[in-house]
Tab-separated table of C-alpha atoms in Angstrom:
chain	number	residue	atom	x	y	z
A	762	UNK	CA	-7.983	-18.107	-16.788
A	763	UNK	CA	-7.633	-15.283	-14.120
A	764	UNK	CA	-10.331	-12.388	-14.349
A	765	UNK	CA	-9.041	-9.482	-12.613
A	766	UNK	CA	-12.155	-6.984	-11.273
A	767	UNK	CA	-10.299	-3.696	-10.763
A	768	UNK	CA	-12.071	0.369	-10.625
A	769	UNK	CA	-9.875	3.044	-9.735
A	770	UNK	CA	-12.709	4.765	-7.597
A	771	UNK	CA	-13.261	2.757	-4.221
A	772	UNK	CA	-17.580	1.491	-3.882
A	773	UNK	CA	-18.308	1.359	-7.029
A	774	UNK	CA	-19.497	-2.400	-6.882
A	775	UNK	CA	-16.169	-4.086	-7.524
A	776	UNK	CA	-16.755	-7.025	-5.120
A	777	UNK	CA	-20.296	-6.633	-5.765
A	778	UNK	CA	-19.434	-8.036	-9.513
A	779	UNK	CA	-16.295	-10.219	-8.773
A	780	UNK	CA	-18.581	-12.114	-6.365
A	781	UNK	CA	-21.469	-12.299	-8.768
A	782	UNK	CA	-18.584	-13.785	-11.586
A	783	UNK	CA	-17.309	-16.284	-9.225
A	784	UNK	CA	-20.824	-17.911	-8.678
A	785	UNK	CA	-21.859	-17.603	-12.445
A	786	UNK	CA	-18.643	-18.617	-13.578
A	787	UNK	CA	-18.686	-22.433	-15.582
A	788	UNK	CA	-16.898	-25.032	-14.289
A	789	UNK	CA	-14.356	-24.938	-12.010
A	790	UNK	CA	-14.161	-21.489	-9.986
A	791	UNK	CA	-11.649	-19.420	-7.480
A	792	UNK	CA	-12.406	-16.603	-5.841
A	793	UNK	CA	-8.889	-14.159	-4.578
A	794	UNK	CA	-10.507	-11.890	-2.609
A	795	UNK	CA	-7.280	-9.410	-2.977
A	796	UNK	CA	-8.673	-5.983	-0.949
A	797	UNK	CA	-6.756	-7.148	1.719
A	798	UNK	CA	-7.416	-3.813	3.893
A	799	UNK	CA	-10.604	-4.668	3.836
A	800	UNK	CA	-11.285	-8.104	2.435
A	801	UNK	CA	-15.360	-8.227	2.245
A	802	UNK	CA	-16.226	-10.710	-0.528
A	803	UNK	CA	-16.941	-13.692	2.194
A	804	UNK	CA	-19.449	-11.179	3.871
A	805	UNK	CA	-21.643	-12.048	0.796
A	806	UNK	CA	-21.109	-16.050	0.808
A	807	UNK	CA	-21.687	-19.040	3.189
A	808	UNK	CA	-17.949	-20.293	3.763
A	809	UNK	CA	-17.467	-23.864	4.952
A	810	UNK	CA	-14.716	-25.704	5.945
A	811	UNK	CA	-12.417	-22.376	6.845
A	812	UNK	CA	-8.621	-23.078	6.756
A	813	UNK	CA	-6.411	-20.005	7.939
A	814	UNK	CA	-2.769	-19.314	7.993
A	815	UNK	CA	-0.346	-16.477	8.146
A	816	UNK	CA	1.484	-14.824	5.873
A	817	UNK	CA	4.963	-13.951	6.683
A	818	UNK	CA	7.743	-12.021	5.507
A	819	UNK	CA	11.638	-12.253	5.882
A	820	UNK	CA	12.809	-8.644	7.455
A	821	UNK	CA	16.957	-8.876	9.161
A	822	UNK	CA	18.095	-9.494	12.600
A	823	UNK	CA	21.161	-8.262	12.805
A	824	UNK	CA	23.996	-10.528	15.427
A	825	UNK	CA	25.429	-7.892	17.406
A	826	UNK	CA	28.616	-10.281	18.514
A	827	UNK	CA	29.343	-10.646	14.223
A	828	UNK	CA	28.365	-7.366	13.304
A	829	UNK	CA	31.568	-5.108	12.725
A	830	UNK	CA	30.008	-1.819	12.315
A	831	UNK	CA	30.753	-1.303	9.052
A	832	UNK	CA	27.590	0.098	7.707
A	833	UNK	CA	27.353	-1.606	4.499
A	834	UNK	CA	23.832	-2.683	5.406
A	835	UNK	CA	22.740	0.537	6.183
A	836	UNK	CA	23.872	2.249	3.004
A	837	UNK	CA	22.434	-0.521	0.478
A	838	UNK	CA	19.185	-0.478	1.922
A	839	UNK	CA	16.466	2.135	-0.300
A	840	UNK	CA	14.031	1.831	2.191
A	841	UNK	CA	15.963	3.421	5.327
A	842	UNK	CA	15.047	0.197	6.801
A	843	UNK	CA	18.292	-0.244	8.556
A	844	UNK	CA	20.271	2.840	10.338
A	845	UNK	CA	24.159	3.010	11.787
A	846	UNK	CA	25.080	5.173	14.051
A	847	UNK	CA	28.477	4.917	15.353
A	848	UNK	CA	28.546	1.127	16.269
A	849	UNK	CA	24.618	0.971	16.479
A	850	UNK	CA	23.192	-0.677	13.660
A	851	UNK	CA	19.240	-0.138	14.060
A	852	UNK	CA	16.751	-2.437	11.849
A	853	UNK	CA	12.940	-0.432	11.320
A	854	UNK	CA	11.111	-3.732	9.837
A	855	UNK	CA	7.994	-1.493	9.365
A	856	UNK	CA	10.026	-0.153	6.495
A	857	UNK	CA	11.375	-3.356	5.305
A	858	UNK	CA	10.722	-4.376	1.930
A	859	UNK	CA	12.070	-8.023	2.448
A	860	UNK	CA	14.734	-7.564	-0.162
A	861	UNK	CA	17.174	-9.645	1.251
A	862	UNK	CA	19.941	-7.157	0.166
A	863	UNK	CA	21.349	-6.074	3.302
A	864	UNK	CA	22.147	-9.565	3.947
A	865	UNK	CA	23.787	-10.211	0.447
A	866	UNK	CA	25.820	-6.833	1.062
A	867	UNK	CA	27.155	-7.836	4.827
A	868	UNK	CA	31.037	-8.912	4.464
A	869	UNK	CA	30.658	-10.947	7.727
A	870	UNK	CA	27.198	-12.651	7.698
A	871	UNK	CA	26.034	-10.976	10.498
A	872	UNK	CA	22.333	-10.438	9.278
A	873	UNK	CA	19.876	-13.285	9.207
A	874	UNK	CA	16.477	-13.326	7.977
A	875	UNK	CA	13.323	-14.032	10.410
A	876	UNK	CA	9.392	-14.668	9.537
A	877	UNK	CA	7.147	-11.849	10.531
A	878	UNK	CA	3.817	-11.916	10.219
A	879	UNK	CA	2.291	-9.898	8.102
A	880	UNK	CA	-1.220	-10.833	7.793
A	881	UNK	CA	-3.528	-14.108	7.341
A	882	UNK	CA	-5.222	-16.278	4.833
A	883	UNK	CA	-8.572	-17.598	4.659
A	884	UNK	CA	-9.051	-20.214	2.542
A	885	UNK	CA	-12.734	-21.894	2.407
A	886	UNK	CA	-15.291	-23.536	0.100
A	887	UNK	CA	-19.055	-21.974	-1.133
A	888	UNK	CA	-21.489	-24.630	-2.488
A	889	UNK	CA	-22.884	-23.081	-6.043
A	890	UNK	CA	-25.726	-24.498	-7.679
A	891	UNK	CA	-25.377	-26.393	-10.629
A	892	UNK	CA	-21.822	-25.726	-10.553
A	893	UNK	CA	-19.084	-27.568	-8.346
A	894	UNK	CA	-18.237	-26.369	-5.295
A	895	UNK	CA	-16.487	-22.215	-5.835
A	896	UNK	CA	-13.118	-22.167	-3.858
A	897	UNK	CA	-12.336	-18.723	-1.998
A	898	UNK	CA	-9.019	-17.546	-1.024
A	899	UNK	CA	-8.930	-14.458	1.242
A	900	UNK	CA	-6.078	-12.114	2.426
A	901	UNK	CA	-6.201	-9.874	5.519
A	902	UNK	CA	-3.558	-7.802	6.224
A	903	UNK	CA	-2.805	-7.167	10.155
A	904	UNK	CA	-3.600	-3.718	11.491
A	905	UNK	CA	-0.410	-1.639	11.965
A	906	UNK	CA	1.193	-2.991	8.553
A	907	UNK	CA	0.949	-0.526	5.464
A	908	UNK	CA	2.707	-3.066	3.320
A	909	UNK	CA	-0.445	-4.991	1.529
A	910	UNK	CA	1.235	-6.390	-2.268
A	911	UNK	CA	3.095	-9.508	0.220
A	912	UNK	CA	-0.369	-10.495	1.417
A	913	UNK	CA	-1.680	-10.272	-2.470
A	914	UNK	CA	0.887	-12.060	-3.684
A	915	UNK	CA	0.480	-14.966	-1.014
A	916	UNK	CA	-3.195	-15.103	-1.740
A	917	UNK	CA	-2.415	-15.610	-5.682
A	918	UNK	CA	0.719	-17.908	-5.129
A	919	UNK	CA	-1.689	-20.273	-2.552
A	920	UNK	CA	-4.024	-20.291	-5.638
A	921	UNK	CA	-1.635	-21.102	-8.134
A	922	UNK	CA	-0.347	-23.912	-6.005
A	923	UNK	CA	-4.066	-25.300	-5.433
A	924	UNK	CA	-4.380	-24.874	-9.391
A	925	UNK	CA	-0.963	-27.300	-9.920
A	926	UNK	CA	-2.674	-29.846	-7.595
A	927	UNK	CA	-5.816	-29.925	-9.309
A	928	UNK	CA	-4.455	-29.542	-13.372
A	929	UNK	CA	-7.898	-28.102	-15.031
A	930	UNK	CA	-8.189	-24.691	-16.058
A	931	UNK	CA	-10.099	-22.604	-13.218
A	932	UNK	CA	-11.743	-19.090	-13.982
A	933	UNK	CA	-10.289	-17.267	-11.009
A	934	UNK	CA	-11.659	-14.168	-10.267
A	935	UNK	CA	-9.514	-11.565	-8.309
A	936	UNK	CA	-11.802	-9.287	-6.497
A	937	UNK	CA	-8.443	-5.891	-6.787
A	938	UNK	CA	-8.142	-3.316	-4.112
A	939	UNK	CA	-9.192	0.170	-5.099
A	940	UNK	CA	-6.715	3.077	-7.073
A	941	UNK	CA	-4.136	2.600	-9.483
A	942	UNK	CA	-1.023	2.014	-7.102
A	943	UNK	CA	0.834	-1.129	-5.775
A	944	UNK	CA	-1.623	-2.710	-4.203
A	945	UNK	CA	-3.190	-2.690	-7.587
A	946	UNK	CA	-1.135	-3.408	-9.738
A	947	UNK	CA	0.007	-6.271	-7.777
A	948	UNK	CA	-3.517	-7.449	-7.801
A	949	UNK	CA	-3.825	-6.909	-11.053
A	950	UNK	CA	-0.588	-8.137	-12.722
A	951	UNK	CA	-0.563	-11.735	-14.658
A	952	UNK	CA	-4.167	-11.565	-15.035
A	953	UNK	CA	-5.302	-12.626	-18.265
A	954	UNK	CA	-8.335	-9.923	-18.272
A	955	UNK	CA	-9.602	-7.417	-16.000
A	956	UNK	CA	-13.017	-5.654	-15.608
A	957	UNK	CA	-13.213	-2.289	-14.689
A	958	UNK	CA	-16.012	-1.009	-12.779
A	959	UNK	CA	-16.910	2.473	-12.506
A	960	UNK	CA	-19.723	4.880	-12.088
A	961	UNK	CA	-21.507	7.302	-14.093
A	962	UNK	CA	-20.423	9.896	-12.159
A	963	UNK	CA	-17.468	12.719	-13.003
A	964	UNK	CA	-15.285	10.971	-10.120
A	965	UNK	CA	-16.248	7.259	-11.385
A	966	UNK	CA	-14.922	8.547	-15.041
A	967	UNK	CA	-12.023	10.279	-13.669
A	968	UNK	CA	-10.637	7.405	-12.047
A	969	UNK	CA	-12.016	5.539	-14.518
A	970	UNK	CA	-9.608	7.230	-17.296
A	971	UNK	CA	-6.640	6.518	-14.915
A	972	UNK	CA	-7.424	2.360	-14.510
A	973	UNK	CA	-7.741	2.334	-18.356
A	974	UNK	CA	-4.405	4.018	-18.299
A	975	UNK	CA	-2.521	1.628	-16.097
A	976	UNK	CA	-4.423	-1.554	-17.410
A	977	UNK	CA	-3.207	-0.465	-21.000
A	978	UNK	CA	-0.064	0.429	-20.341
A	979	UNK	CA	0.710	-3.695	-18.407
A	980	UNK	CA	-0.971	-4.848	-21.648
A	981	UNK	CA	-4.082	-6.512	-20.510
A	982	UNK	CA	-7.509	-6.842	-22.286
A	983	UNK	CA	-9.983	-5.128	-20.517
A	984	UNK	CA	-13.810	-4.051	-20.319
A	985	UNK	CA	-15.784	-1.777	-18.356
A	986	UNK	CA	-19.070	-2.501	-16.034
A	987	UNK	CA	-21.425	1.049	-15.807
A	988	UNK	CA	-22.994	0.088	-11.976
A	989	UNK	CA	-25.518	1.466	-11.148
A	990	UNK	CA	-26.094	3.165	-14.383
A	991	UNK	CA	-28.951	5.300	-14.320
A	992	UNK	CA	-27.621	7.460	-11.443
A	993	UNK	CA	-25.918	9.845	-13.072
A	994	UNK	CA	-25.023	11.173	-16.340
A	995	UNK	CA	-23.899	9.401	-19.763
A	996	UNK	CA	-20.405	10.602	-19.669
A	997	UNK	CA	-18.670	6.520	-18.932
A	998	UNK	CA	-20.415	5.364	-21.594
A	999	UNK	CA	-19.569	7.723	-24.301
A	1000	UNK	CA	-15.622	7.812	-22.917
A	1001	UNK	CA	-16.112	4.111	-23.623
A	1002	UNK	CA	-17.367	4.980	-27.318
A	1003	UNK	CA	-14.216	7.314	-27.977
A	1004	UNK	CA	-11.938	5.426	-26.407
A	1005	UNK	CA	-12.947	2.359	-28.098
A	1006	UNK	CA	-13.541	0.275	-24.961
A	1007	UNK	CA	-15.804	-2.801	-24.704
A	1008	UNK	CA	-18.961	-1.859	-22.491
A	1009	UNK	CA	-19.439	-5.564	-21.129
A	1010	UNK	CA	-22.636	-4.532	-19.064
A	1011	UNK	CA	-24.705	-1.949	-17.399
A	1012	UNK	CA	-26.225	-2.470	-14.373
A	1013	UNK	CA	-29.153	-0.128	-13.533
A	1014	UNK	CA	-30.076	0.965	-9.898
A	1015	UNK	CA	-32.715	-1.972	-8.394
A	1016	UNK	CA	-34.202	-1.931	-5.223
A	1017	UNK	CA	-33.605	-5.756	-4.718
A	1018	UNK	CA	-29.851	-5.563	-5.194
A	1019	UNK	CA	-30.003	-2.931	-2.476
A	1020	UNK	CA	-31.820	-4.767	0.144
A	1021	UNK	CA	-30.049	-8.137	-1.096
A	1022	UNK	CA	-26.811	-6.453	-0.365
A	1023	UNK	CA	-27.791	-4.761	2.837
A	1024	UNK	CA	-28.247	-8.518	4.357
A	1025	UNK	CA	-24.693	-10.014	2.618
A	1026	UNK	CA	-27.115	-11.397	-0.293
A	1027	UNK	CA	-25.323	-11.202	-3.659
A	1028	UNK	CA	-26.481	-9.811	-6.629
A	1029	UNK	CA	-27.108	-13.177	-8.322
A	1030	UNK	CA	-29.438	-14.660	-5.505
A	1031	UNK	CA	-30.917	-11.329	-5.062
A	1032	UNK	CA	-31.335	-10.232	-8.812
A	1033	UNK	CA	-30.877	-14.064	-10.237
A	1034	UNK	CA	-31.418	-13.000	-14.144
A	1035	UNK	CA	-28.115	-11.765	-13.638
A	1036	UNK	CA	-26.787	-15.177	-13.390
A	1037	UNK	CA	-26.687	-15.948	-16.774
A	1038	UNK	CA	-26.040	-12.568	-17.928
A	1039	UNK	CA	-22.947	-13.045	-15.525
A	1040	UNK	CA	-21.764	-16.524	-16.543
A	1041	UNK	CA	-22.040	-15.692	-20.083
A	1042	UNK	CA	-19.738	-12.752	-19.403
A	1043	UNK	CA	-16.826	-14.864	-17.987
A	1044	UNK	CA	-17.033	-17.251	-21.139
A	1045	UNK	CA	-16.776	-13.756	-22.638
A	1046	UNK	CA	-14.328	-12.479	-21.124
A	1047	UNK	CA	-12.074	-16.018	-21.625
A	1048	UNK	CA	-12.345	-15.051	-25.917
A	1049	UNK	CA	-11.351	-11.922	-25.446
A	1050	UNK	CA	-8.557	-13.008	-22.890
A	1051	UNK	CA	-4.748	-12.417	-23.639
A	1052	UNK	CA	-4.382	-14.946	-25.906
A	1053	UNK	CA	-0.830	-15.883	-24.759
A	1054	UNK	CA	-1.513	-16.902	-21.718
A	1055	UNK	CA	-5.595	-17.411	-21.601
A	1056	UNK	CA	-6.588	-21.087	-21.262
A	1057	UNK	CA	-4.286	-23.049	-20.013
A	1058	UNK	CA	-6.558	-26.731	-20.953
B	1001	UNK	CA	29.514	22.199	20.564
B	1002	UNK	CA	27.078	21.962	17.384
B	1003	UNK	CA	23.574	22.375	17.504
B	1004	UNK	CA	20.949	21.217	14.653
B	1005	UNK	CA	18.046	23.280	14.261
B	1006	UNK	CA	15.642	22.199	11.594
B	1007	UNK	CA	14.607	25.231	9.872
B	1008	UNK	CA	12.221	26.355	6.613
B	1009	UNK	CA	15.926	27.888	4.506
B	1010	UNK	CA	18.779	28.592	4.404
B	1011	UNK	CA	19.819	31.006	6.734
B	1012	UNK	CA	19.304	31.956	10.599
B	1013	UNK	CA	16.683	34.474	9.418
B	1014	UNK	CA	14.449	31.635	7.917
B	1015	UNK	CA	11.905	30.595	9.898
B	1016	UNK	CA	11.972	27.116	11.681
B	1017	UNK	CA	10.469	24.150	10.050
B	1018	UNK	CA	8.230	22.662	12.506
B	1019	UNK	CA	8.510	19.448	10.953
B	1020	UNK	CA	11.579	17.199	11.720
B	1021	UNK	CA	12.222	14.273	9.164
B	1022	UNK	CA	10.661	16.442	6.215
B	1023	UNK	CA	12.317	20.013	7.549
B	1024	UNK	CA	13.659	21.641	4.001
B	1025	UNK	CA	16.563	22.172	5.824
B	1026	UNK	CA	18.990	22.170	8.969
B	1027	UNK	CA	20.807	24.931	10.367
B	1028	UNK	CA	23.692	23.715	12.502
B	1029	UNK	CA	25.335	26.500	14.614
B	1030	UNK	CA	29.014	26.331	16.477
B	1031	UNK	CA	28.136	27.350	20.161
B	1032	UNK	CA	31.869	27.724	20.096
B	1033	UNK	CA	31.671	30.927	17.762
B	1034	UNK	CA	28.058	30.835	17.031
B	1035	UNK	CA	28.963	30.501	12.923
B	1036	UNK	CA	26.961	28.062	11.402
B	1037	UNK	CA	26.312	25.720	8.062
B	1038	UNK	CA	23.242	24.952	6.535
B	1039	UNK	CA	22.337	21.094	6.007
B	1040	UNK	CA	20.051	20.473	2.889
B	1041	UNK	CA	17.137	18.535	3.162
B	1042	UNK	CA	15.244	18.343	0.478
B	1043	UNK	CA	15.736	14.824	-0.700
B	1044	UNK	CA	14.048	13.526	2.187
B	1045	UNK	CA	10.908	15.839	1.484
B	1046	UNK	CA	10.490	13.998	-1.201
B	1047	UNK	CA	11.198	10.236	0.538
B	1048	UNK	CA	8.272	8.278	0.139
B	1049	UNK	CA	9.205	6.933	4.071
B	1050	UNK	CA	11.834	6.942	6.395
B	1051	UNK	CA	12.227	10.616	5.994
B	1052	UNK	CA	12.411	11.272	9.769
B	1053	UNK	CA	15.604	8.469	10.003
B	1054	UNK	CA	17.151	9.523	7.080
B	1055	UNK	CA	16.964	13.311	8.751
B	1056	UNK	CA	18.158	11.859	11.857
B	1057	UNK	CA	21.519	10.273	10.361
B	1058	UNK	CA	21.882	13.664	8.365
B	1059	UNK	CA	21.903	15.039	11.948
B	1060	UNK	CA	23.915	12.616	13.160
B	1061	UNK	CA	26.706	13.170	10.863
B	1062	UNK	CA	26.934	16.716	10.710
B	1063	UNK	CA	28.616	15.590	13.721
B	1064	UNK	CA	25.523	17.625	16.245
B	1065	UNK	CA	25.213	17.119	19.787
B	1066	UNK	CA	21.667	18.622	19.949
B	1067	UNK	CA	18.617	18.821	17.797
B	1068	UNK	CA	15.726	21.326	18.036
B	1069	UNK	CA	13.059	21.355	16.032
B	1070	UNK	CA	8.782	21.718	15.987
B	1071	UNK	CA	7.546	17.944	16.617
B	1072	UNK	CA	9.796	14.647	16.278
B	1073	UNK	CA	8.297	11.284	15.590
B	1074	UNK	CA	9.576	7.829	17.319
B	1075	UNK	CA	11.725	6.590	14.558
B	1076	UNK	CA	13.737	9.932	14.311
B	1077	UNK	CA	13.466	10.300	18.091
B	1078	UNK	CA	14.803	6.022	18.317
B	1079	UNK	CA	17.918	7.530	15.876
B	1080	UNK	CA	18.773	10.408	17.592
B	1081	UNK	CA	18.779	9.129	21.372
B	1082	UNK	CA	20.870	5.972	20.122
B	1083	UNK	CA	23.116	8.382	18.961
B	1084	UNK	CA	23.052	10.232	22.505
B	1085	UNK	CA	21.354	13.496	21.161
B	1086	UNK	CA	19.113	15.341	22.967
B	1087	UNK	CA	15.665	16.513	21.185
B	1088	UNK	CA	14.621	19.515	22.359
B	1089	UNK	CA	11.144	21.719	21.152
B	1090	UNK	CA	10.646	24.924	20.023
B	1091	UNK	CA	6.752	26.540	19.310
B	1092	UNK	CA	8.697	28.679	16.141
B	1093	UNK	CA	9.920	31.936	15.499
B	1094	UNK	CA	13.436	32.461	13.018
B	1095	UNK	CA	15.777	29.815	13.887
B	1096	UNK	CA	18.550	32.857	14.856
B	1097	UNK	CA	15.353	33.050	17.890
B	1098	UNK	CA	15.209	29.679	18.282
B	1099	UNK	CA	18.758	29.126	18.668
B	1100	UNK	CA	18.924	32.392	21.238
B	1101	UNK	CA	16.231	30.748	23.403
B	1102	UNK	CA	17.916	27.474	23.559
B	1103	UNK	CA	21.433	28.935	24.770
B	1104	UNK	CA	19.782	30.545	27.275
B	1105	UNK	CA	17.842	26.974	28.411
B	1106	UNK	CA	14.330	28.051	27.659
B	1107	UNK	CA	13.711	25.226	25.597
B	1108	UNK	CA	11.741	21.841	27.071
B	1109	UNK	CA	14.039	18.757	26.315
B	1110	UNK	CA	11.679	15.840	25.378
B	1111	UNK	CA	11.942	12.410	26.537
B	1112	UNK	CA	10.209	10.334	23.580
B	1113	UNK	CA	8.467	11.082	20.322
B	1114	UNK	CA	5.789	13.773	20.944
B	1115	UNK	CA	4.234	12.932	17.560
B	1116	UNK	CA	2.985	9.777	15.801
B	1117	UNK	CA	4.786	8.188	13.243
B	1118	UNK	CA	3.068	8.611	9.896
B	1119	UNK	CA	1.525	5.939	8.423
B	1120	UNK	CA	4.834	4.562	7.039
């Protein structure tokens, strides 16, 4: 069961709820802490036992004493990754989208593929009470790369493989990067429901109107968290009304989520009647999951 | 020799672009008879990234020996100089000015990128 927590706008207390899910949820629990530009769920939870690795991608190295200039490469390749100029042939990796293409195209075999590193993984454990242990997966993507959906995509496929080893259906809970653009959508994409948190504010509901867009359009169920709800107007919740969308919870402003959160306390310690108002939400969310793929017992 | 200058249209009387990889355009002149051709650019305004090596193998092609433009960045500076052309910088004006000033040397040839790249 994988719970997507998505927003369009950036702040708008996506972690803030993804982290609250993760220690409510029943059972078995993972958290994918997928903003990897700025991975901050672990901020708000005491890690043990930290594992980290790197996450690599294949970008070509070209051998110059093969290569016969013949530019095949350099013409298949979208992302102007790879350039030939007169018997030159010039690899950008920055631009590389690890295709593997250009070395498919090459007559000769000149172009291998090599490992770059890309980024890291965090993997570690949070003790829960009451609950067993919640497993958190983080990605972090190195400074200097713009490329973030390969580090996503590692942090999901490390989960999946965990998931195989273990054989019980887990609630993971993917805390998504912000917007509606790869990053996103990679995030986003095979989750069985995602939660949409927004605002009530006229940039909260604009962006708002654009995750409902892309969430409908990959065919996911989804449901929308008001945070922080009496600071603005009622405009989110009566979009919700005409647009038929399940309101799953509103979450008024409260001093002690505030300070809580100011010293990496999350909502649930800080605010703990949210903890049942939380789990029940994921047991919620698992009904109303795409039934085609939700539950996997 | 030809000579690429990137340039905002057309035609000599445009104004240069001061941009190099997303330039709408290149003018390439003919020191030889001072005629010249104009190189489209648009597709690579609209490039997503890469725009400044996809400019630079336009350049490259047209079969130019020189390049002025505004600003270059390193990737389209990394094209040109493997290709052996020399980037040289103009502050503006119409490219028919631009292209005066350079025959006559008043242009600064650059030795690297004098901009960042963007953020890919």
């Amino acid at each position: 069961m994988r719970i997507a927590v998505a927003s369009g706008k950036g702040g708008t207390g996506k972690t803030t709820v993804a982290v609250s899910l993760a220690l409510s949820a029943p059972g078995r629990a993972a958290l994918l802490d997928c903003d990897v530009e700025e991975p901050n769920a672990a901020l708000f939870l005491k890690l043990n036992g930290i594992e980290e690795s790197a996450v690599t991608v294949p970008v070509p190295v070209i051998d110059e004493s093969a290569c016969t200039s013949c530019g095949e490469c350099a013409r298949f390749c979208e992302f102007n990754a790879i350039v030939h100029i007169g018997t030159t042939v010039m690899v950008f990796p920055e631009l590389c989208h690890s295709c593997g293409g250009c070395a498919l195209v090459c007559p000769v075999d000149a172009i291998r593929e090599e490992p770059v590193a890309i980024g890291t993984l965090a993997c570690a454990s949070v003790s829960r009470a009451g609950e067993s242990p919640l497993r958190i997966i983080q990605g972090l993507l190195s400074i200097g790369n713009a490329m973030s959906p390969p580090v996503i995509r590692a942090v999901k496929d490390r989960s999946a493989a965990e998931q195989e080893a273990g054989a019980v259906d887990v609630f993971e809970i993917i805390d998504s990067p912000p917007g509606t653009s790869c990053p996103m959508g990679t995030a986003v994409t095979g989750a069985d429901y995602v939660v949409l948190v927004t605002e009530p504010t006229p940039f909260g509901l604009h962006d708002l109107d654009l995750a409902v867009k892309t969430v409908r359009k990959m065919g996911i169920p989804f449901g929308v968290i008001v945070n922080r709800s009496d600071s603005g107007d009622d405009r989110v919740v009566r979009y919700c009304g005409q647009e038929g969308i399940d309101l799953l919870l509103q979450i008024p402003e409260d001093r002690r989520i505030a300070e809580g959160y100011s010293r990496g306390q999350p909502l649930v310690e800080s605010a703990p009647e949210y903890r049942s108002v939380f789990s029940a939400l994921a047991v919620r969310m698992k009904t109303s999951a795409r039934p085609a793929s939700g539950g996997v017992q | 020799m030809k000579i690429a200058i990137t340039s905002s249209g057309k035609t000599p009387d445009s104004q240069m672009d001061s941009r190099f990889g997303r330039a709408a355009a290149f003018i390439v002149f003919d020191t030889e008879d001072d005629s010249f051709t104009a190189l489209d650019n648009t597709q690579n305004l609209e490039a997503a990234q890469g725009a400044g090596i996809q400019a630079a193998q336009h350049v490259v092609n047209a079969g130019a020996r020189a390049c002025v433009s505004g600003h270059t960045g390193p990737k389209a500076f990394k094209v040109l100089s493997a290709a052996g052309i020399p980037v040289y910088l103009a502050p503006g004006g119409t490219v028919a000015d631009v292209y005066q000033a350079w025959k006559k040397g008043e242009l600064k040839q650059i030795s690297d990128a004098d901009v960042e790249g963007h953020w890919v």
